[in-house]
Amino acid sequence: MKRFLIILFIFLLSACNDNATVEELKEDYPEIKEVAEQFPESVQEKLAAPTVLPFEPKNVALTYAGDMPGNPKRDILHTEFVYGDGVGVNLHVTTYHNKKTTWASDEETMKTVELKDGTEALIDGDAINVKQIRWKKDGTYYSIMLIKAPKIEKEFTIDDVVKTANSMEY
């Protein structure tokens, strides 16, 4: 009986360490689970997703750039959750897994915004149809970009993207 309780306790502890939002996406979208489970464990551990979105998504996909999962090296440069409203608004949440990732050298001239945890995020785009911020947390780079088609009347702001960033589960 003690052995069973110890195994159950270890199982529960390991379950608590998982990113609940990513796990929920895997459950709700089997194609996300299929893609995610092909990644090396080190990439799976870094998958990050927000709990707050600026619109109600109709679809969600997980994409990546890098070597095909069948490749023995399996070097994944970045992963990206793409949320779409089905009409003309998309939100791209990108995690950069390549340790050599750097941002452009024009960082000094870019505006910044502070996330709720004190992290400074660069405002990389603030046009009518594109809002984007990017930041580094615990050695990993992240980016959130909201893109809307010109026909979409709803206005979005950098604050909408910041609220999404503040809800990230790492």
PDB file of N, CA, C and O in Angstrom, residues 83-129:
ATOM      1  N   TYR A  83      -3.275  31.096 -33.098  1.00  0.00           N
ATOM      2  CA  TYR A  83      -4.702  31.132 -32.772  1.00  0.00           C
ATOM      3  C   TYR A  83      -5.393  31.962 -33.848  1.00  0.00           C
ATOM      4  O   TYR A  83      -4.937  33.065 -34.169  1.00  0.00           O
ATOM      5  N   GLY A  84      -6.504  31.460 -34.383  1.00  0.00           N
ATOM      6  CA  GLY A  84      -7.247  32.194 -35.403  1.00  0.00           C
ATOM      7  C   GLY A  84      -8.704  32.343 -35.024  1.00  0.00           C
ATOM      8  O   GLY A  84      -9.280  31.461 -34.379  1.00  0.00           O
ATOM      9  N   ASP A  85      -9.309  33.467 -35.435  1.00  0.00           N
ATOM     10  CA  ASP A  85     -10.731  33.667 -35.141  1.00  0.00           C
ATOM     11  C   ASP A  85     -11.619  33.160 -36.274  1.00  0.00           C
ATOM     12  O   ASP A  85     -12.837  33.229 -36.191  1.00  0.00           O
ATOM     13  N   GLY A  86     -10.997  32.669 -37.349  1.00  0.00           N
ATOM     14  CA  GLY A  86     -11.755  32.136 -38.473  1.00  0.00           C
ATOM     15  C   GLY A  86     -12.265  33.193 -39.426  1.00  0.00           C
ATOM     16  O   GLY A  86     -12.905  32.879 -40.428  1.00  0.00           O
ATOM     17  N   VAL A  87     -11.992  34.462 -39.140  1.00  0.00           N
ATOM     18  CA  VAL A  87     -12.506  35.552 -39.967  1.00  0.00           C
ATOM     19  C   VAL A  87     -11.390  36.428 -40.540  1.00  0.00           C
ATOM     20  O   VAL A  87     -11.512  36.945 -41.638  1.00  0.00           O
ATOM     21  N   GLY A  88     -10.302  36.601 -39.801  1.00  0.00           N
ATOM     22  CA  GLY A  88      -9.235  37.440 -40.305  1.00  0.00           C
ATOM     23  C   GLY A  88      -8.296  37.965 -39.239  1.00  0.00           C
ATOM     24  O   GLY A  88      -7.525  38.889 -39.476  1.00  0.00           O
ATOM     25  N   VAL A  89      -8.351  37.386 -38.031  1.00  0.00           N
ATOM     26  CA  VAL A  89      -7.438  37.781 -36.967  1.00  0.00           C
ATOM     27  C   VAL A  89      -6.661  36.553 -36.523  1.00  0.00           C
ATOM     28  O   VAL A  89      -7.251  35.500 -36.264  1.00  0.00           O
ATOM     29  N   ASN A  90      -5.339  36.692 -36.445  1.00  0.00           N
ATOM     30  CA  ASN A  90      -4.470  35.606 -35.991  1.00  0.00           C
ATOM     31  C   ASN A  90      -3.531  36.128 -34.919  1.00  0.00           C
ATOM     32  O   ASN A  90      -3.056  37.267 -34.994  1.00  0.00           O
ATOM     33  N   LEU A  91      -3.258  35.273 -33.947  1.00  0.00           N
ATOM     34  CA  LEU A  91      -2.313  35.585 -32.881  1.00  0.00           C
ATOM     35  C   LEU A  91      -1.225  34.523 -32.917  1.00  0.00           C
ATOM     36  O   LEU A  91      -1.520  33.326 -32.843  1.00  0.00           O
ATOM     37  N   HIS A  92       0.027  34.952 -33.039  1.00  0.00           N
ATOM     38  CA  HIS A  92       1.177  34.047 -33.100  1.00  0.00           C
ATOM     39  C   HIS A  92       1.952  34.167 -31.787  1.00  0.00           C
ATOM     40  O   HIS A  92       2.436  35.251 -31.464  1.00  0.00           O
ATOM     41  N   VAL A  93       2.083  33.057 -31.074  1.00  0.00           N
ATOM     42  CA  VAL A  93       2.829  33.014 -29.820  1.00  0.00           C
ATOM     43  C   VAL A  93       4.036  32.121 -30.063  1.00  0.00           C
ATOM     44  O   VAL A  93       3.903  30.906 -30.200  1.00  0.00           O
ATOM     45  N   THR A  94       5.214  32.742 -30.136  1.00  0.00           N
ATOM     46  CA  THR A  94       6.421  32.039 -30.556  1.00  0.00           C
ATOM     47  C   THR A  94       7.410  31.881 -29.410  1.00  0.00           C
ATOM     48  O   THR A  94       7.662  32.834 -28.669  1.00  0.00           O
ATOM     49  N   THR A  95       7.962  30.679 -29.294  1.00  0.00           N
ATOM     50  CA  THR A  95       9.041  30.390 -28.346  1.00  0.00           C
ATOM     51  C   THR A  95      10.262  30.015 -29.181  1.00  0.00           C
ATOM     52  O   THR A  95      10.186  29.122 -30.024  1.00  0.00           O
ATOM     53  N   TYR A  96      11.376  30.706 -28.945  1.00  0.00           N
ATOM     54  CA  TYR A  96      12.615  30.454 -29.686  1.00  0.00           C
ATOM     55  C   TYR A  96      13.487  29.491 -28.884  1.00  0.00           C
ATOM     56  O   TYR A  96      13.927  29.817 -27.786  1.00  0.00           O
ATOM     57  N   HIS A  97      13.733  28.315 -29.448  1.00  0.00           N
ATOM     58  CA  HIS A  97      14.472  27.266 -28.741  1.00  0.00           C
ATOM     59  C   HIS A  97      15.959  27.279 -29.055  1.00  0.00           C
ATOM     60  O   HIS A  97      16.733  26.646 -28.344  1.00  0.00           O
ATOM     61  N   ASN A  98      16.358  27.969 -30.084  1.00  0.00           N
ATOM     62  CA  ASN A  98      17.760  28.034 -30.473  1.00  0.00           C
ATOM     63  C   ASN A  98      18.497  28.927 -29.479  1.00  0.00           C
ATOM     64  O   ASN A  98      18.166  30.094 -29.309  1.00  0.00           O
ATOM     65  N   LYS A  99      19.497  28.386 -28.826  1.00  0.00           N
ATOM     66  CA  LYS A  99      20.243  29.138 -27.807  1.00  0.00           C
ATOM     67  C   LYS A  99      21.002  30.324 -28.388  1.00  0.00           C
ATOM     68  O   LYS A  99      21.408  31.220 -27.665  1.00  0.00           O
ATOM     69  N   LYS A 100      21.190  30.357 -29.704  1.00  0.00           N
ATOM     70  CA  LYS A 100      21.916  31.463 -30.334  1.00  0.00           C
ATOM     71  C   LYS A 100      20.972  32.565 -30.820  1.00  0.00           C
ATOM     72  O   LYS A 100      21.392  33.460 -31.532  1.00  0.00           O
ATOM     73  N   THR A 101      19.710  32.506 -30.422  1.00  0.00           N
ATOM     74  CA  THR A 101      18.739  33.518 -30.836  1.00  0.00           C
ATOM     75  C   THR A 101      19.152  34.883 -30.308  1.00  0.00           C
ATOM     76  O   THR A 101      19.548  35.021 -29.157  1.00  0.00           O
ATOM     77  N   THR A 102      19.081  35.869 -31.174  1.00  0.00           N
ATOM     78  CA  THR A 102      19.316  37.261 -30.765  1.00  0.00           C
ATOM     79  C   THR A 102      18.306  38.136 -31.489  1.00  0.00           C
ATOM     80  O   THR A 102      17.738  37.740 -32.506  1.00  0.00           O
ATOM     81  N   TRP A 103      18.107  39.318 -30.967  1.00  0.00           N
ATOM     82  CA  TRP A 103      17.214  40.272 -31.613  1.00  0.00           C
ATOM     83  C   TRP A 103      18.034  41.237 -32.450  1.00  0.00           C
ATOM     84  O   TRP A 103      19.249  41.321 -32.324  1.00  0.00           O
ATOM     85  N   ALA A 104      17.347  42.016 -33.267  1.00  0.00           N
ATOM     86  CA  ALA A 104      18.010  43.009 -34.118  1.00  0.00           C
ATOM     87  C   ALA A 104      18.760  44.019 -33.250  1.00  0.00           C
ATOM     88  O   ALA A 104      18.431  44.235 -32.087  1.00  0.00           O
ATOM     89  N   SER A 105      19.724  44.663 -33.838  1.00  0.00           N
ATOM     90  CA  SER A 105      20.570  45.585 -33.078  1.00  0.00           C
ATOM     91  C   SER A 105      19.914  46.949 -32.834  1.00  0.00           C
ATOM     92  O   SER A 105      20.507  47.803 -32.205  1.00  0.00           O
ATOM     93  N   ASP A 106      18.693  47.160 -33.312  1.00  0.00           N
ATOM     94  CA  ASP A 106      18.030  48.445 -33.129  1.00  0.00           C
ATOM     95  C   ASP A 106      17.222  48.508 -31.833  1.00  0.00           C
ATOM     96  O   ASP A 106      16.376  49.374 -31.654  1.00  0.00           O
ATOM     97  N   GLU A 107      17.538  47.641 -30.873  1.00  0.00           N
ATOM     98  CA  GLU A 107      16.800  47.576 -29.617  1.00  0.00           C
ATOM     99  C   GLU A 107      16.822  48.899 -28.856  1.00  0.00           C
ATOM    100  O   GLU A 107      15.854  49.249 -28.189  1.00  0.00           O
ATOM    101  N   GLU A 108      17.924  49.641 -28.965  1.00  0.00           N
ATOM    102  CA  GLU A 108      18.047  50.892 -28.211  1.00  0.00           C
ATOM    103  C   GLU A 108      17.010  51.929 -28.626  1.00  0.00           C
ATOM    104  O   GLU A 108      16.633  52.779 -27.846  1.00  0.00           O
ATOM    105  N   THR A 109      16.558  51.864 -29.872  1.00  0.00           N
ATOM    106  CA  THR A 109      15.607  52.867 -30.363  1.00  0.00           C
ATOM    107  C   THR A 109      14.151  52.407 -30.263  1.00  0.00           C
ATOM    108  O   THR A 109      13.249  53.181 -30.553  1.00  0.00           O
ATOM    109  N   MET A 110      13.932  51.173 -29.835  1.00  0.00           N
ATOM    110  CA  MET A 110      12.578  50.641 -29.775  1.00  0.00           C
ATOM    111  C   MET A 110      11.900  51.025 -28.460  1.00  0.00           C
ATOM    112  O   MET A 110      12.547  51.106 -27.415  1.00  0.00           O
ATOM    113  N   LYS A 111      10.594  51.220 -28.535  1.00  0.00           N
ATOM    114  CA  LYS A 111       9.821  51.462 -27.316  1.00  0.00           C
ATOM    115  C   LYS A 111       9.703  50.155 -26.555  1.00  0.00           C
ATOM    116  O   LYS A 111       9.783  49.071 -27.137  1.00  0.00           O
ATOM    117  N   THR A 112       9.506  50.264 -25.257  1.00  0.00           N
ATOM    118  CA  THR A 112       9.372  49.073 -24.427  1.00  0.00           C
ATOM    119  C   THR A 112       8.114  49.172 -23.566  1.00  0.00           C
ATOM    120  O   THR A 112       7.532  50.247 -23.408  1.00  0.00           O
ATOM    121  N   VAL A 113       7.729  48.051 -23.018  1.00  0.00           N
ATOM    122  CA  VAL A 113       6.617  47.966 -22.083  1.00  0.00           C
ATOM    123  C   VAL A 113       7.031  46.958 -21.016  1.00  0.00           C
ATOM    124  O   VAL A 113       7.762  46.006 -21.311  1.00  0.00           O
ATOM    125  N   GLU A 114       6.602  47.179 -19.790  1.00  0.00           N
ATOM    126  CA  GLU A 114       6.962  46.262 -18.716  1.00  0.00           C
ATOM    127  C   GLU A 114       5.836  45.255 -18.488  1.00  0.00           C
ATOM    128  O   GLU A 114       4.671  45.635 -18.345  1.00  0.00           O
ATOM    129  N   LEU A 115       6.208  43.983 -18.472  1.00  0.00           N
ATOM    130  CA  LEU A 115       5.248  42.930 -18.170  1.00  0.00           C
ATOM    131  C   LEU A 115       5.045  42.876 -16.660  1.00  0.00           C
ATOM    132  O   LEU A 115       5.846  43.411 -15.894  1.00  0.00           O
ATOM    133  N   LYS A 116       3.990  42.207 -16.220  1.00  0.00           N
ATOM    134  CA  LYS A 116       3.639  42.215 -14.797  1.00  0.00           C
ATOM    135  C   LYS A 116       4.712  41.609 -13.890  1.00  0.00           C
ATOM    136  O   LYS A 116       4.791  41.949 -12.726  1.00  0.00           O
ATOM    137  N   ASP A 117       5.571  40.746 -14.455  1.00  0.00           N
ATOM    138  CA  ASP A 117       6.642  40.154 -13.642  1.00  0.00           C
ATOM    139  C   ASP A 117       7.916  40.998 -13.655  1.00  0.00           C
ATOM    140  O   ASP A 117       8.943  40.590 -13.135  1.00  0.00           O
ATOM    141  N   GLY A 118       7.839  42.200 -14.257  1.00  0.00           N
ATOM    142  CA  GLY A 118       8.988  43.089 -14.311  1.00  0.00           C
ATOM    143  C   GLY A 118       9.846  42.939 -15.554  1.00  0.00           C
ATOM    144  O   GLY A 118      10.764  43.731 -15.779  1.00  0.00           O
ATOM    145  N   THR A 119       9.577  41.955 -16.380  1.00  0.00           N
ATOM    146  CA  THR A 119      10.330  41.745 -17.612  1.00  0.00           C
ATOM    147  C   THR A 119      10.058  42.882 -18.583  1.00  0.00           C
ATOM    148  O   THR A 119       8.917  43.291 -18.769  1.00  0.00           O
ATOM    149  N   GLU A 120      11.107  43.395 -19.207  1.00  0.00           N
ATOM    150  CA  GLU A 120      10.958  44.441 -20.213  1.00  0.00           C
ATOM    151  C   GLU A 120      10.737  43.790 -21.575  1.00  0.00           C
ATOM    152  O   GLU A 120      11.519  42.955 -22.004  1.00  0.00           O
ATOM    153  N   ALA A 121       9.654  44.186 -22.240  1.00  0.00           N
ATOM    154  CA  ALA A 121       9.345  43.665 -23.576  1.00  0.00           C
ATOM    155  C   ALA A 121       9.518  44.781 -24.592  1.00  0.00           C
ATOM    156  O   ALA A 121       9.135  45.930 -24.331  1.00  0.00           O
ATOM    157  N   LEU A 122      10.103  44.443 -25.726  1.00  0.00           N
ATOM    158  CA  LEU A 122      10.262  45.406 -26.816  1.00  0.00           C
ATOM    159  C   LEU A 122       9.004  45.429 -27.660  1.00  0.00           C
ATOM    160  O   LEU A 122       8.438  44.376 -27.976  1.00  0.00           O
ATOM    161  N   ILE A 123       8.562  46.616 -28.028  1.00  0.00           N
ATOM    162  CA  ILE A 123       7.432  46.751 -28.947  1.00  0.00           C
ATOM    163  C   ILE A 123       8.016  46.703 -30.353  1.00  0.00           C
ATOM    164  O   ILE A 123       8.667  47.638 -30.806  1.00  0.00           O
ATOM    165  N   ASP A 124       7.800  45.592 -31.013  1.00  0.00           N
ATOM    166  CA  ASP A 124       8.407  45.338 -32.319  1.00  0.00           C
ATOM    167  C   ASP A 124       7.505  45.774 -33.463  1.00  0.00           C
ATOM    168  O   ASP A 124       7.958  45.913 -34.589  1.00  0.00           O
ATOM    169  N   GLY A 125       6.223  45.971 -33.190  1.00  0.00           N
ATOM    170  CA  GLY A 125       5.288  46.405 -34.217  1.00  0.00           C
ATOM    171  C   GLY A 125       4.055  47.010 -33.577  1.00  0.00           C
ATOM    172  O   GLY A 125       3.495  46.445 -32.641  1.00  0.00           O
ATOM    173  N   ASP A 126       3.671  48.188 -34.050  1.00  0.00           N
ATOM    174  CA  ASP A 126       2.464  48.844 -33.531  1.00  0.00           C
ATOM    175  C   ASP A 126       1.761  49.559 -34.675  1.00  0.00           C
ATOM    176  O   ASP A 126       1.473  50.746 -34.610  1.00  0.00           O
ATOM    177  N   ALA A 127       1.477  48.817 -35.739  1.00  0.00           N
ATOM    178  CA  ALA A 127       0.772  49.359 -36.898  1.00  0.00           C
ATOM    179  C   ALA A 127      -0.722  49.045 -36.757  1.00  0.00           C
ATOM    180  O   ALA A 127      -1.131  48.325 -35.841  1.00  0.00           O
ATOM    181  N   ILE A 128      -1.517  49.545 -37.643  1.00  0.00           N
ATOM    182  CA  ILE A 128      -2.966  49.331 -37.578  1.00  0.00           C
ATOM    183  C   ILE A 128      -3.314  47.850 -37.581  1.00  0.00           C
ATOM    184  O   ILE A 128      -4.150  47.398 -36.808  1.00  0.00           O
ATOM    185  N   ASN A 129      -2.650  47.083 -38.431  1.00  0.00           N
ATOM    186  CA  ASN A 129      -3.006  45.675 -38.601  1.00  0.00           C
ATOM    187  C   ASN A 129      -2.047  44.685 -37.949  1.00  0.00           C
ATOM    188  O   ASN A 129      -2.282  43.476 -38.010  1.00  0.00           O
TER     189      ASN A 129
END
